[in-house]
Amino acid sequence: MRNIVTGNWKCNKLWDEADKLMVEVVEGMQSAGHTEVMVAPPSPYLAALRPRCNEFVALSSQQCSASGEGAHTGEYTASMLKSIGVKSVLIGHSERRESFGETNAAVAAKMKQTLDAGLMAILCCGENLDERDAGRHFEKVLAQLSHALSDVSSEEMDRVVVAYEPIWAIGTGRTASAEQEMHAAIRQHLTALFNQSIADSTRILYGGSCKPSNALEIFMQPDVNGGLIGGAALNATDFLAIVKASNEAISKAQ
Ligand code: PGA
């Protein structure tokens, strides 16, 4: 199974900077490794960055509409993203859940839109610090998964990737030192929701202050299959070093 490393640029970079970063990432990715690499730039740049991609770097969208096309000012659909060559959509990122009121129901609807459009879904889940301190982190994350996957079929699960991102580790410099424990719990939950073979073949990414200095250690955890990278994806050298760490982790494990 190949890892996935996705760079989430969030709401950063003007066009010239974004274009330059994409060129640098693609220049550094001239062969296939053990890792699928995706980049999620701000939405206005997606179509213009598409020709910059090569076969080793694909585009991801940071979100999509919960409904299909129609009178929904400001929204864009998963099918529109598909039509410009986007490969995957980040769904339910904690920043969207917390700052834009994205509910579990909206996350489930976006999962459906994304999978119906034939795209890959990178489903984000994670607890905040209060929930972790109260020992409710497993309950929180597994409930998020149950909601988001309630309308997803076994056949569609080969296009679903889970990204565990503890909110207290995002952009804070703190990484979850016990991420393996949560990743194992997520995999076990996928067995209960679907079956063992689907659970074993679903990629579970870690996100939250992943950087070149800690990436190998994180990716060496048995149930970690890559990363969703924020801050360190804003610089090609760091991002490519994280991809390299992912390739190295797979090579060591083989
Ligand atoms: P970070 O963000 O790497 O800056 O912590 C990760 C994310 O939110 O996807």
XYZ file of C-alpha atoms and ligand atoms in Angstrom:
263
model
C 0.000 0.000 0.000
C 1.387 3.426 -0.954
C 1.414 6.277 1.512
C -0.213 9.621 0.760
C 1.305 12.987 1.595
C -0.966 15.966 0.942
C 0.095 19.567 1.350
C -2.700 21.807 2.636
C -1.753 25.390 1.812
C -4.890 26.672 3.576
C -5.522 30.394 2.945
C -1.934 31.323 2.081
C 0.041 32.700 -0.887
C -0.701 35.162 -3.652
C -0.804 33.788 -7.179
C 2.864 34.295 -8.115
C 4.006 32.669 -4.877
C 1.605 29.768 -5.314
C 2.716 29.175 -8.885
C 6.382 29.241 -7.854
C 5.790 26.804 -4.997
C 3.920 24.405 -7.260
C 6.743 24.500 -9.835
C 9.286 23.765 -7.096
C 7.245 20.851 -5.742
C 6.783 19.337 -9.207
C 10.474 19.817 -10.032
C 11.309 17.850 -6.906
C 8.912 15.053 -7.843
C 10.224 13.551 -11.044
C 9.767 9.882 -10.244
C 7.326 7.625 -8.493
C 8.186 6.671 -4.939
C 6.174 4.836 -2.349
C 4.055 7.939 -1.830
C 1.172 9.562 -3.685
C 1.692 13.298 -3.485
C -1.115 15.855 -3.559
C -1.232 19.581 -3.087
C -4.306 21.544 -1.939
C -3.809 25.209 -2.915
C -6.419 27.938 -2.366
C -9.397 27.220 -4.663
C -8.954 30.217 -7.015
C -5.653 28.735 -8.182
C -6.753 25.158 -8.855
C -7.520 25.401 -12.576
C -4.447 27.517 -13.322
C -2.171 25.125 -11.437
C -3.503 22.039 -13.179
C -1.067 22.286 -16.141
C 1.814 22.528 -13.656
C 1.092 19.026 -12.322
C 2.910 15.978 -13.576
C 2.013 12.323 -13.085
C 3.588 12.360 -9.614
C 1.820 15.392 -8.151
C -1.974 15.741 -8.155
C -4.311 18.486 -7.040
C -6.609 18.360 -4.067
C -9.328 20.864 -3.143
C -9.569 22.165 0.418
C -13.331 21.645 0.371
C -16.421 21.428 -1.845
C -20.126 22.200 -1.710
C -22.495 19.923 0.225
C -24.947 20.061 -2.665
C -24.967 19.869 -6.427
C -25.023 22.757 -8.878
C -27.708 25.416 -8.720
C -28.451 28.730 -7.055
C -25.769 28.499 -4.340
C -23.757 31.720 -4.602
C -20.108 31.288 -3.722
C -20.145 27.505 -3.745
C -18.478 25.071 -6.135
C -19.302 21.424 -6.610
C -17.209 18.289 -6.506
C -18.138 17.678 -10.158
C -16.734 21.093 -11.097
C -13.512 20.156 -9.330
C -13.418 16.847 -11.190
C -13.948 18.670 -14.498
C -10.760 20.718 -14.021
C -8.642 17.690 -13.123
C -8.700 17.797 -9.328
C -8.137 14.355 -7.816
C -9.260 14.637 -4.203
C -11.151 16.815 -1.733
C -10.333 17.512 1.912
C -13.551 17.093 3.849
C -14.326 18.122 7.406
C -11.072 19.852 8.222
C -11.292 21.066 11.823
C -10.848 24.672 10.682
C -13.975 24.331 8.543
C -15.864 22.548 11.306
C -14.870 25.145 13.922
C -14.761 28.418 11.980
C -17.387 27.798 9.297
C -19.904 25.750 11.260
C -19.453 22.610 9.190
C -21.594 19.985 10.935
C -21.344 16.212 10.807
C -24.359 16.263 8.475
C -22.608 18.682 6.104
C -19.481 16.523 6.212
C -21.538 13.441 5.289
C -23.190 15.352 2.419
C -19.799 16.494 1.123
C -18.529 12.922 1.288
C -21.446 11.870 -0.895
C -20.928 14.706 -3.400
C -17.220 13.940 -3.635
C -17.584 10.188 -4.058
C -20.506 10.543 -6.494
C -18.309 12.826 -8.602
C -15.680 10.071 -8.766
C -13.124 11.916 -6.636
C -11.097 10.717 -3.694
C -12.180 12.015 -0.261
C -9.658 12.884 2.434
C -11.864 12.817 5.499
C -10.464 14.809 8.421
C -11.267 14.051 12.035
C -9.784 15.042 15.370
C -10.481 16.101 18.922
C -9.776 19.388 20.691
C -7.685 19.726 23.836
C -10.652 19.748 26.239
C -11.951 16.524 24.728
C -8.518 14.929 24.994
C -8.029 16.086 28.576
C -11.469 14.728 29.486
C -10.527 11.354 27.937
C -13.237 11.701 25.303
C -10.932 11.761 22.277
C -11.694 8.251 21.008
C -15.422 8.782 21.395
C -15.239 12.093 19.523
C -13.145 10.878 16.597
C -14.955 7.581 16.108
C -18.327 9.365 16.183
C -17.089 11.798 13.515
C -16.127 8.806 11.379
C -19.447 7.019 11.898
C -21.362 10.132 10.794
C -19.161 10.887 7.819
C -19.169 7.315 6.537
C -22.847 6.591 7.182
C -23.757 6.862 3.512
C -20.527 5.487 2.030
C -20.575 2.035 0.434
C -17.885 -0.630 0.758
C -17.079 -0.155 -2.940
C -16.510 3.569 -2.423
C -14.129 3.020 0.477
C -11.194 2.542 -1.896
C -11.504 6.290 -2.605
C -11.689 7.295 1.047
C -8.633 8.343 3.021
C -8.873 9.280 6.699
C -6.732 12.063 8.165
C -6.476 12.135 11.947
C -5.625 15.667 13.014
C -5.786 16.418 16.734
C -6.840 20.075 16.786
C -4.367 20.929 19.555
C -1.498 19.759 17.322
C -2.445 21.798 14.231
C -0.118 24.706 13.645
C 1.051 24.632 17.275
C 4.368 22.817 16.919
C 3.025 20.075 19.201
C 2.637 16.647 17.657
C 0.544 13.878 19.081
C 3.164 11.524 20.479
C 0.668 8.677 20.793
C -0.815 9.001 17.311
C -0.457 5.256 16.706
C -3.045 4.550 19.403
C -5.698 6.671 17.675
C -4.776 5.370 14.221
C -5.186 1.793 15.467
C -8.564 2.705 16.993
C -9.661 4.259 13.687
C -8.656 1.121 11.806
C -10.535 -1.051 14.283
C -13.585 1.186 13.883
C -13.395 0.803 10.098
C -13.446 -2.964 10.630
C -16.643 -2.601 12.635
C -18.234 -0.232 10.095
C -17.132 -2.217 7.022
C -14.797 -5.205 7.293
C -11.222 -6.147 8.037
C -10.025 -5.996 4.465
C -11.412 -2.474 3.936
C -9.922 -1.367 7.251
C -6.530 -2.801 6.308
C -6.489 -1.110 2.914
C -7.685 2.361 4.011
C -4.913 4.930 4.253
C -4.946 6.766 7.602
C -2.896 9.962 7.535
C -1.601 11.960 10.464
C -1.809 15.758 10.517
C -0.676 18.320 13.041
C 2.759 19.973 13.090
C 4.313 17.258 10.941
C 7.695 18.531 9.723
C 10.958 17.174 8.292
C 12.404 16.585 11.772
C 9.559 14.375 13.023
C 8.057 12.965 9.810
C 10.031 9.718 9.680
C 9.193 8.857 13.280
C 5.502 9.541 12.656
C 5.405 7.604 9.375
C 7.160 4.610 10.955
C 4.122 3.996 13.179
C 2.411 0.865 11.892
C -1.025 2.394 11.320
C 0.160 5.715 9.879
C 0.048 5.811 6.076
C 1.263 9.325 5.382
C 0.444 12.861 6.359
C -1.678 15.946 5.848
C 0.807 18.764 6.024
C -0.053 22.412 6.726
C 2.715 24.857 7.643
C 5.570 22.701 6.345
C 3.855 22.432 2.934
C 4.308 26.160 2.338
C 7.954 25.595 1.537
C 9.012 23.111 -1.159
C 12.202 21.993 0.596
C 10.348 20.997 3.764
C 7.441 19.443 1.903
C 9.731 17.358 -0.320
C 11.732 16.275 2.740
C 8.486 15.012 4.285
C 7.661 13.080 1.096
C 11.158 11.590 1.257
C 10.587 10.563 4.885
C 7.364 8.844 3.823
C 9.199 6.906 1.091
C 11.907 5.970 3.558
C 9.381 4.761 6.137
C 7.836 2.408 3.572
C 11.245 1.151 2.412
C 12.272 0.396 6.001
C 9.011 -1.414 6.683
C 9.375 -3.685 3.645
P -0.061 21.960 10.385
O -1.525 21.797 9.757
O 0.834 20.977 9.684
O 0.316 23.387 10.109
O -0.166 21.660 11.841
C -2.039 20.548 9.387
C -3.448 20.714 8.854
O -4.244 21.453 9.444
O -3.811 20.120 7.820
